[in-house]
CSV table of C-alpha atoms and ligand atoms in Angstrom, one decimal:
chain,number,residue,atom,x,y,z
A,22,UNK,CA,-107.8,104.5,-52.8
A,23,UNK,CA,-109.5,105.2,-48.8
A,24,UNK,CA,-111.8,102.3,-47.9
A,25,UNK,CA,-115.5,102.3,-48.4
A,26,UNK,CA,-117.9,103.4,-45.7
A,27,UNK,CA,-121.6,102.8,-46.4
A,28,UNK,CA,-124.2,104.2,-43.9
A,29,UNK,CA,-128.0,104.0,-43.7
A,30,UNK,CA,-130.3,106.5,-42.3
A,31,UNK,CA,-133.7,105.2,-41.9
A,32,UNK,CA,-137.0,107.4,-41.7
A,33,UNK,CA,-136.8,108.3,-37.6
A,34,UNK,CA,-133.6,109.8,-38.2
A,35,UNK,CA,-133.6,111.8,-41.1
A,36,UNK,CA,-137.8,112.6,-39.8
A,37,UNK,CA,-137.2,116.6,-39.6
A,38,UNK,CA,-135.1,120.0,-40.5
A,39,UNK,CA,-132.9,119.5,-37.0
A,40,UNK,CA,-132.5,115.3,-37.3
A,41,UNK,CA,-131.8,115.3,-41.3
A,42,UNK,CA,-129.0,117.7,-40.2
A,43,UNK,CA,-127.3,116.1,-38.0
A,44,UNK,CA,-126.8,113.1,-39.8
A,45,UNK,CA,-125.0,115.6,-42.0
A,46,UNK,CA,-122.7,116.2,-39.1
A,47,UNK,CA,-122.3,111.9,-39.0
A,48,UNK,CA,-122.3,111.8,-41.9
A,49,UNK,CA,-118.6,114.6,-42.7
A,50,UNK,CA,-117.0,113.1,-39.4
A,51,UNK,CA,-117.5,109.7,-41.1
A,52,UNK,CA,-115.7,112.0,-44.2
A,53,UNK,CA,-113.3,113.1,-41.9
A,54,UNK,CA,-112.2,109.5,-40.7
A,55,UNK,CA,-111.2,109.3,-44.2
A,56,UNK,CA,-113.4,106.8,-45.5
A,57,UNK,CA,-115.1,107.6,-49.2
A,58,UNK,CA,-119.1,108.0,-48.2
A,59,UNK,CA,-121.7,106.4,-49.1
A,60,UNK,CA,-125.3,107.2,-47.4
A,61,UNK,CA,-127.7,105.8,-48.2
A,62,UNK,CA,-131.2,107.6,-46.9
A,63,UNK,CA,-135.6,106.2,-46.7
A,64,UNK,CA,-138.1,108.5,-46.5
A,65,UNK,CA,-138.3,110.9,-43.7
A,66,UNK,CA,-140.4,109.8,-41.1
A,67,UNK,CA,-144.3,108.8,-41.6
A,68,UNK,CA,-143.9,110.0,-45.0
A,69,UNK,CA,-144.3,106.5,-46.6
A,70,UNK,CA,-147.1,105.7,-44.8
A,71,UNK,CA,-149.0,108.7,-45.9
A,72,UNK,CA,-147.9,108.6,-49.2
A,73,UNK,CA,-149.9,104.3,-48.3
A,74,UNK,CA,-152.9,106.6,-47.0
A,75,UNK,CA,-153.2,109.1,-50.2
A,76,UNK,CA,-153.6,106.4,-52.7
A,77,UNK,CA,-155.2,104.2,-50.4
A,78,UNK,CA,-158.1,107.3,-50.5
A,79,UNK,CA,-158.0,107.6,-53.9
A,80,UNK,CA,-158.7,103.9,-55.4
A,81,UNK,CA,-158.6,100.8,-53.0
A,82,UNK,CA,-156.3,98.6,-55.7
A,83,UNK,CA,-154.0,102.1,-56.3
A,84,UNK,CA,-151.9,100.2,-59.7
A,85,UNK,CA,-148.6,99.3,-58.1
A,86,UNK,CA,-146.6,100.9,-61.1
A,87,UNK,CA,-148.2,104.0,-59.6
A,88,UNK,CA,-147.7,103.1,-56.5
A,89,UNK,CA,-144.0,102.8,-57.1
A,90,UNK,CA,-143.8,106.1,-58.5
A,91,UNK,CA,-145.5,107.7,-55.5
A,92,UNK,CA,-143.6,105.6,-53.3
A,93,UNK,CA,-139.6,106.3,-54.8
A,94,UNK,CA,-140.3,110.0,-54.2
A,95,UNK,CA,-140.5,109.6,-50.3
A,96,UNK,CA,-136.6,109.1,-50.2
A,97,UNK,CA,-136.1,111.8,-53.0
A,98,UNK,CA,-137.1,114.2,-50.8
A,99,UNK,CA,-134.2,113.6,-47.6
A,100,UNK,CA,-132.0,112.6,-50.7
A,101,UNK,CA,-132.0,116.0,-52.0
A,102,UNK,CA,-132.3,117.8,-48.5
A,103,UNK,CA,-128.9,115.4,-47.0
A,104,UNK,CA,-127.3,116.2,-50.1
A,105,UNK,CA,-127.8,120.3,-49.0
A,106,UNK,CA,-127.0,119.8,-45.6
A,107,UNK,CA,-123.6,118.2,-46.8
A,108,UNK,CA,-122.7,120.4,-49.7
A,109,UNK,CA,-123.8,123.4,-46.7
A,110,UNK,CA,-120.9,122.2,-44.5
A,111,UNK,CA,-118.5,123.3,-46.5
A,112,UNK,CA,-118.1,119.2,-48.7
A,113,UNK,CA,-118.7,117.8,-52.0
A,114,UNK,CA,-121.4,116.0,-52.6
A,115,UNK,CA,-124.1,114.5,-54.4
A,116,UNK,CA,-127.7,112.9,-54.7
A,117,UNK,CA,-128.5,110.4,-57.0
A,118,UNK,CA,-131.6,107.6,-57.8
A,119,UNK,CA,-131.9,104.4,-57.3
A,120,UNK,CA,-132.2,104.0,-61.2
A,121,UNK,CA,-128.9,106.6,-60.8
A,122,UNK,CA,-127.9,103.9,-58.6
A,123,UNK,CA,-126.7,101.8,-61.2
A,124,UNK,CA,-129.4,98.8,-58.4
A,125,UNK,CA,-131.6,96.9,-61.8
A,126,UNK,CA,-134.6,94.9,-60.1
A,127,UNK,CA,-137.0,92.5,-61.7
A,128,UNK,CA,-139.9,94.5,-63.2
A,129,UNK,CA,-142.0,93.3,-59.8
A,130,UNK,CA,-144.0,96.5,-58.4
A,131,UNK,CA,-143.8,97.0,-55.2
A,132,UNK,CA,-141.7,93.7,-53.7
A,133,UNK,CA,-139.1,94.2,-56.4
A,134,UNK,CA,-135.9,92.4,-56.5
A,135,UNK,CA,-131.8,93.7,-56.7
A,136,UNK,CA,-130.8,91.9,-59.9
A,137,UNK,CA,-127.2,93.1,-60.5
A,138,UNK,CA,-126.0,97.0,-59.2
A,139,UNK,CA,-123.9,98.8,-61.8
A,140,UNK,CA,-122.7,101.5,-59.0
A,141,UNK,CA,-120.8,103.2,-62.1
A,142,UNK,CA,-121.6,107.1,-61.1
A,143,UNK,CA,-121.1,106.7,-57.3
A,144,UNK,CA,-117.8,105.2,-58.3
A,145,UNK,CA,-117.2,108.1,-60.4
A,146,UNK,CA,-118.2,110.7,-57.5
A,147,UNK,CA,-116.0,109.1,-55.0
A,148,UNK,CA,-113.5,109.5,-57.2
A,149,UNK,CA,-114.2,113.0,-57.4
A,150,UNK,CA,-113.9,113.0,-53.5
A,151,UNK,CA,-117.2,113.4,-53.4
A,152,UNK,CA,-119.8,111.9,-50.8
A,153,UNK,CA,-122.5,109.9,-52.5
A,154,UNK,CA,-126.2,109.9,-51.2
A,155,UNK,CA,-128.2,107.6,-53.1
A,156,UNK,CA,-132.0,107.5,-51.9
A,157,UNK,CA,-133.5,103.8,-50.5
A,158,UNK,CA,-135.5,101.8,-51.4
A,159,UNK,CA,-135.9,102.3,-55.1
A,160,UNK,CA,-134.1,100.8,-58.0
A,161,UNK,CA,-134.9,100.1,-62.3
A,162,UNK,CA,-136.2,97.6,-64.0
A,163,UNK,CA,-135.0,96.4,-66.8
A,164,UNK,CA,-138.5,97.0,-68.9
A,165,UNK,CA,-136.7,100.7,-67.7
A,166,UNK,CA,-139.5,101.5,-64.8
A,167,UNK,CA,-139.0,102.0,-61.4
A,168,UNK,CA,-139.7,100.0,-59.1
A,169,UNK,CA,-139.6,99.4,-55.5
A,170,UNK,CA,-138.0,96.9,-53.2
A,171,UNK,CA,-140.6,96.3,-50.5
A,172,UNK,CA,-141.2,98.0,-47.3
A,173,UNK,CA,-138.6,98.3,-44.9
A,174,UNK,CA,-136.5,98.2,-48.3
A,175,UNK,CA,-133.5,101.1,-47.8
A,176,UNK,CA,-131.5,98.7,-46.4
A,177,UNK,CA,-130.9,96.6,-49.3
A,178,UNK,CA,-130.2,99.3,-51.2
A,179,UNK,CA,-127.9,100.2,-48.5
A,180,UNK,CA,-126.2,96.0,-48.0
A,181,UNK,CA,-126.2,95.8,-52.1
A,182,UNK,CA,-124.1,99.0,-52.9
A,183,UNK,CA,-122.1,98.0,-49.9
A,184,UNK,CA,-121.5,94.4,-52.0
A,185,UNK,CA,-121.0,95.8,-54.9
A,186,UNK,CA,-118.7,98.9,-54.4
A,187,UNK,CA,-116.8,96.3,-51.9
A,188,UNK,CA,-117.5,98.6,-49.5
A,189,UNK,CA,-115.3,97.9,-45.3
A,190,UNK,CA,-118.6,97.7,-44.3
A,191,UNK,CA,-122.4,98.7,-43.9
A,192,UNK,CA,-123.6,100.8,-40.8
A,193,UNK,CA,-127.2,100.8,-40.3
A,194,UNK,CA,-128.6,104.1,-38.0
A,195,UNK,CA,-131.8,103.8,-36.4
A,196,UNK,CA,-133.7,105.3,-33.6
A,197,UNK,CA,-132.3,101.7,-31.5
A,198,UNK,CA,-128.3,101.0,-30.7
A,199,UNK,CA,-129.0,97.9,-32.3
A,200,UNK,CA,-130.7,93.9,-32.5
A,201,UNK,CA,-133.1,93.5,-29.4
A,202,UNK,CA,-134.6,89.7,-28.8
A,203,UNK,CA,-137.7,90.9,-28.9
A,204,UNK,CA,-139.3,94.5,-29.9
A,205,UNK,CA,-138.2,96.9,-27.2
A,206,UNK,CA,-142.0,98.7,-27.6
A,207,UNK,CA,-143.4,95.0,-26.8
A,208,UNK,CA,-141.7,94.0,-23.6
A,209,UNK,CA,-140.0,96.3,-21.7
A,210,UNK,CA,-136.9,93.4,-20.1
A,211,UNK,CA,-135.8,92.9,-24.5
A,212,UNK,CA,-132.0,93.4,-24.4
A,213,UNK,CA,-129.9,94.0,-27.0
A,214,UNK,CA,-128.1,91.1,-28.6
A,215,UNK,CA,-124.3,91.6,-29.6
A,216,UNK,CA,-124.2,88.7,-32.1
A,217,UNK,CA,-125.3,87.0,-34.9
A,218,UNK,CA,-125.1,85.0,-37.7
A,219,UNK,CA,-127.0,86.1,-40.9
A,220,UNK,CA,-129.6,83.2,-40.6
A,221,UNK,CA,-130.9,83.8,-37.8
A,222,UNK,CA,-131.3,87.6,-38.3
A,223,UNK,CA,-132.5,87.0,-41.6
A,224,UNK,CA,-135.3,84.6,-40.3
A,225,UNK,CA,-136.1,86.9,-37.3
A,226,UNK,CA,-136.6,89.4,-40.4
A,227,UNK,CA,-138.9,87.0,-42.6
A,228,UNK,CA,-140.6,86.5,-39.3
A,229,UNK,CA,-141.9,89.9,-37.8
A,230,UNK,CA,-138.1,92.0,-36.8
A,231,UNK,CA,-138.9,94.9,-37.8
A,232,UNK,CA,-134.8,96.6,-37.5
A,233,UNK,CA,-133.8,95.1,-40.5
A,234,UNK,CA,-135.7,94.2,-43.7
A,235,UNK,CA,-134.7,90.6,-45.1
A,236,UNK,CA,-133.0,91.3,-47.9
A,237,UNK,CA,-130.6,92.9,-46.9
A,238,UNK,CA,-129.5,90.1,-44.9
A,239,UNK,CA,-129.8,88.3,-47.3
A,240,UNK,CA,-127.9,90.4,-49.4
A,241,UNK,CA,-125.4,90.6,-46.6
A,242,UNK,CA,-125.1,87.0,-47.0
A,243,UNK,CA,-124.1,86.2,-50.7
A,244,UNK,CA,-121.2,89.0,-50.2
A,245,UNK,CA,-119.4,88.3,-46.9
A,246,UNK,CA,-120.1,91.6,-45.6
A,247,UNK,CA,-120.3,92.8,-41.9
A,248,UNK,CA,-123.2,94.6,-40.9
A,249,UNK,CA,-123.8,97.0,-37.6
A,250,UNK,CA,-127.0,98.1,-36.3
A,251,UNK,CA,-126.8,101.6,-34.4
A,252,UNK,CA,-128.8,104.4,-33.5
A,253,UNK,CA,-128.4,107.6,-35.1
A,254,UNK,CA,-128.0,108.9,-31.7
A,255,UNK,CA,-125.1,107.8,-31.1
A,256,UNK,CA,-123.6,105.3,-28.1
A,257,UNK,CA,-121.8,102.2,-27.2
A,258,UNK,CA,-123.5,100.2,-27.6
A,259,UNK,CA,-124.5,98.0,-31.4
A,260,UNK,CA,-125.2,94.6,-33.0
A,261,UNK,CA,-122.7,92.7,-35.6
A,262,UNK,CA,-124.6,91.2,-37.9
A,263,UNK,CA,-121.9,88.3,-39.9
A,264,UNK,CA,-121.1,84.6,-40.4
A,265,UNK,CA,-119.0,83.2,-37.9
A,266,UNK,CA,-118.6,84.3,-34.1
A,267,UNK,CA,-116.3,82.4,-31.6
A,268,UNK,CA,-118.8,79.6,-29.3
A,269,UNK,CA,-118.1,81.7,-26.7
A,270,UNK,CA,-119.1,85.1,-28.6
A,271,UNK,CA,-122.5,84.0,-29.9
A,272,UNK,CA,-126.0,85.3,-28.5
A,273,UNK,CA,-127.1,81.4,-27.0
A,274,UNK,CA,-130.6,82.7,-26.5
A,275,UNK,CA,-133.3,83.0,-29.2
A,276,UNK,CA,-135.2,85.7,-30.0
A,277,UNK,CA,-138.9,86.4,-30.3
A,278,UNK,CA,-141.1,87.8,-33.8
A,279,UNK,CA,-144.2,89.1,-34.1
A,280,UNK,CA,-145.2,89.7,-37.3
A,281,UNK,CA,-148.4,90.8,-38.3
A,282,UNK,CA,-151.5,91.2,-40.3
A,283,UNK,CA,-151.4,88.4,-41.5
A,284,UNK,CA,-154.8,87.6,-43.5
A,285,UNK,CA,-155.3,84.7,-42.7
A,286,UNK,CA,-157.4,82.0,-45.5
A,287,UNK,CA,-159.1,78.3,-44.8
A,288,UNK,CA,-161.0,76.9,-46.8
A,289,UNK,CA,-161.8,72.7,-48.2
A,290,UNK,CA,-159.8,71.2,-50.6
A,291,UNK,CA,-162.2,69.1,-51.9
A,292,UNK,CA,-164.4,72.7,-52.7
A,293,UNK,CA,-161.9,74.6,-54.7
A,294,UNK,CA,-161.2,73.5,-58.2
A,295,UNK,CA,-156.3,73.6,-57.4
A,296,UNK,CA,-155.2,74.1,-60.7
A,297,UNK,CA,-157.1,76.8,-61.2
A,298,UNK,CA,-157.0,78.8,-57.9
A,299,UNK,CA,-152.7,78.4,-58.4
A,300,UNK,CA,-152.7,79.6,-62.0
A,301,UNK,CA,-154.9,82.3,-60.5
A,302,UNK,CA,-152.0,83.2,-57.9
A,303,UNK,CA,-149.1,83.6,-59.2
A,304,UNK,CA,-151.8,85.9,-61.8
A,305,UNK,CA,-152.1,88.1,-59.4
A,306,UNK,CA,-148.9,87.5,-57.7
A,307,UNK,CA,-150.1,86.6,-54.7
A,308,UNK,CA,-147.3,84.4,-53.4
A,309,UNK,CA,-147.9,83.0,-49.6
A,310,UNK,CA,-145.0,83.0,-47.7
A,311,UNK,CA,-146.7,80.6,-45.9
A,312,UNK,CA,-149.1,77.8,-46.8
A,313,UNK,CA,-150.7,74.4,-46.3
A,314,UNK,CA,-152.6,72.5,-49.1
A,315,UNK,CA,-153.4,70.2,-46.6
A,316,UNK,CA,-155.9,66.9,-47.3
A,317,UNK,CA,-159.1,68.1,-46.1
A,318,UNK,CA,-158.4,72.1,-45.8
A,319,UNK,CA,-156.4,74.7,-47.7
A,320,UNK,CA,-154.8,77.7,-45.5
A,321,UNK,CA,-153.4,80.0,-47.4
A,322,UNK,CA,-151.7,83.9,-45.5
A,323,UNK,CA,-150.6,87.2,-46.6
A,324,UNK,CA,-149.2,89.7,-45.0
A,325,UNK,CA,-150.4,92.9,-45.4
A,326,UNK,CA,-147.4,95.1,-46.1
A,327,UNK,CA,-146.1,93.1,-49.0
A,328,UNK,CA,-149.8,93.6,-50.7
A,329,UNK,CA,-151.4,96.8,-51.6
A,330,UNK,CA,-154.1,95.5,-53.1
A,331,UNK,CA,-155.3,92.3,-51.2
A,332,UNK,CA,-158.9,92.7,-50.3
A,333,UNK,CA,-159.8,93.5,-53.9
A,334,UNK,CA,-158.0,89.7,-54.9
A,335,UNK,CA,-159.5,87.7,-52.2
A,336,UNK,CA,-162.8,88.8,-53.0
A,337,UNK,CA,-161.5,88.1,-57.2
A,338,UNK,CA,-160.5,84.8,-55.8
A,339,UNK,CA,-164.0,84.3,-55.0
A,340,UNK,CA,-163.0,81.4,-52.4
A,341,UNK,CA,-166.0,80.4,-49.6
A,342,UNK,CA,-162.8,80.9,-47.3
A,343,UNK,CA,-163.0,82.1,-43.9
A,344,UNK,CA,-160.7,84.8,-43.5
A,345,UNK,CA,-159.1,86.3,-39.7
A,346,UNK,CA,-156.8,88.6,-38.8
A,347,UNK,CA,-154.3,86.9,-37.2
A,348,UNK,CA,-150.9,87.1,-35.9
A,349,UNK,CA,-147.4,85.4,-36.5
A,350,UNK,CA,-145.0,85.3,-33.4
A,351,UNK,CA,-142.1,82.8,-33.4
A,352,UNK,CA,-139.3,81.9,-31.3
A,353,UNK,CA,-136.3,82.6,-33.5
A,354,UNK,CA,-132.8,80.7,-33.5
A,355,UNK,CA,-131.1,77.4,-33.8
A,356,UNK,CA,-131.5,76.2,-30.0
A,357,UNK,CA,-135.5,76.4,-30.5
A,358,UNK,CA,-136.3,75.3,-33.9
A,359,UNK,CA,-137.1,71.9,-34.2
A,360,UNK,CA,-136.9,71.2,-30.7
A,361,UNK,CA,-139.5,69.3,-28.6
A,362,UNK,CA,-138.7,70.6,-25.9
A,363,UNK,CA,-139.0,73.7,-26.2
A,364,UNK,CA,-142.2,73.6,-28.3
A,365,UNK,CA,-143.8,71.9,-24.6
A,366,UNK,CA,-142.4,74.8,-22.5
A,367,UNK,CA,-143.6,77.2,-25.3
A,368,UNK,CA,-146.5,75.4,-26.0
A,369,UNK,CA,-147.6,76.0,-22.3
A,370,UNK,CA,-146.7,79.2,-21.9
A,371,UNK,CA,-148.9,80.5,-24.4
A,372,UNK,CA,-151.8,78.8,-22.8
A,373,UNK,CA,-150.9,80.1,-20.2
A,374,UNK,CA,-151.2,83.2,-20.9
A,375,UNK,CA,-153.6,83.4,-23.2
A,376,UNK,CA,-156.4,80.7,-21.6
A,377,UNK,CA,-156.5,78.6,-24.4
A,378,UNK,CA,-154.0,76.6,-26.9
A,379,UNK,CA,-152.6,79.3,-30.0
A,380,UNK,CA,-154.5,79.0,-33.4
A,381,UNK,CA,-151.9,77.7,-35.0
A,382,UNK,CA,-148.3,75.7,-34.6
A,383,UNK,CA,-145.8,74.7,-36.3
A,384,UNK,CA,-141.9,74.3,-36.6
A,385,UNK,CA,-139.4,75.3,-38.5
A,386,UNK,CA,-135.1,74.5,-38.1
A,387,UNK,CA,-134.7,77.6,-37.3
A,388,UNK,CA,-137.6,78.6,-35.3
A,389,UNK,CA,-141.5,78.0,-33.6
A,390,UNK,CA,-144.1,79.2,-34.7
A,391,UNK,CA,-147.4,80.3,-33.4
A,392,UNK,CA,-150.9,81.9,-35.0
A,393,UNK,CA,-152.0,83.6,-31.9
A,394,UNK,CA,-155.2,86.6,-32.3
A,395,UNK,CA,-154.2,90.2,-33.4
A,396,UNK,CA,-155.1,91.1,-29.6
A,397,UNK,CA,-153.7,88.5,-28.0
A,398,UNK,CA,-149.8,88.9,-30.0
A,399,UNK,CA,-148.3,91.4,-26.8
A,400,UNK,CA,-149.1,89.1,-23.8
A,401,UNK,CA,-147.6,86.2,-26.5
A,402,UNK,CA,-144.7,87.8,-27.0
A,403,UNK,CA,-143.8,89.1,-24.0
A,404,UNK,CA,-144.7,85.3,-22.2
A,405,UNK,CA,-142.2,83.6,-24.8
A,406,UNK,CA,-139.8,86.6,-24.1
A,407,UNK,CA,-140.2,86.0,-20.6
A,408,UNK,CA,-139.8,81.6,-21.0
A,409,UNK,CA,-136.7,81.6,-23.4
A,410,UNK,CA,-135.1,84.8,-22.6
A,411,UNK,CA,-135.0,86.3,-19.6
A,412,UNK,CA,-135.6,82.8,-17.6
A,413,UNK,CA,-133.9,80.4,-20.7
A,414,UNK,CA,-135.5,76.7,-20.5
A,415,UNK,CA,-132.8,74.5,-21.3
A,416,UNK,CA,-132.7,74.7,-25.1
A,417,UNK,CA,-130.4,72.3,-26.0
A,418,UNK,CA,-131.9,69.6,-28.0
A,419,UNK,CA,-132.3,66.3,-26.6
A,420,UNK,CA,-131.2,67.4,-23.8
A,421,UNK,CA,-134.3,67.2,-21.5
B,501,LIG,N1,-139.0,104.0,-47.4
B,501,LIG,C1,-139.9,103.1,-47.1
B,501,LIG,C2,-141.1,102.0,-45.8
B,501,LIG,O1,-141.7,102.9,-45.0
B,501,LIG,C3,-138.8,102.5,-47.5
B,501,LIG,C4,-137.9,101.5,-46.0
B,501,LIG,O2,-137.7,103.0,-44.8
B,501,LIG,O3,-136.5,101.2,-45.6
B,501,LIG,O4,-141.2,101.2,-45.7
B,502,LIG,MG1,-136.5,100.0,-41.8
């Protein structure tokens, strides 16, 4: 049996009929190269945003189950059209939803996690020589409900399938030719990173790099799958994400990421009944990705993209909290994380660019993070990129 190749095409790559037909050509080309081909597609263009908008026009608190039914339709449109396009080129193809593909998740609607993949139908169709097209971003819970995997989750579908099928490689296609050391739409001097370790990439994704979904990297790391981030338009460049590199291959410069918008709550700890609040947070599924229960104050931050009903849920908590909308800008990479020298350089650069100290600063083994006002997030990214990725201060830990 020939090797299996999993390709994933993002929303901009299938945004209209013309682009969808180009993707069909690429898929057919992979088949002609002798691979068994599985293709995962995202919803066309900004379909998912538009569907979210529609839901919000109806209610500020869309029920998550119904949101999943709605949003998963976006990827279904793409899979069916692409399958038609491939068949029109004379190749056999079949499209499957996430549940038909055997993607089983937990029951956390809108942000479900894949628990198991049983790709039996995919394997059967591959054995028949067909190209299999899968709707990304969705699965089925053990309660037999349709779930979605969180914004950007089609990447995770692709990597999870690659793992379950024992694929040779997983290629993630989008409108950029790889992973950059900052968002190229914000930082003009951003450069492509050729090699990245899973750990650094996962941290970048969790801290806001949207090119790859963090859960996808976690899967790739757990299954040892080499991930290629490439441009749909072709070209030589790409980023390879895998476990180990020879020291000379490793990208030594860190990357700059930005997570936004975050809803940041802060209130005196004495003001609340801690047990009740923690129970309520659990009940509403409000898992804060950054929370700090200090001696005097409690701070909780929620990434808006993960919580469709955030405002309503926060109101229900009935806290007398200061609420701010902020961005968290981070320097990610083992060279910067936890380094006192890097922290000193970064804080100074941010003070100079913003005219004030960052609103919050914290460090972790793989990063330095700064909470800044939304309006200053772009300037902050540019300042940090110049410092760490262009000028490159000596960042070896302990080397002063
Ligand atoms: N269509 C979904 C989103 O926009 C999933 C994806 O594109 O990966 O978030
Ligand atoms: Mg994406």
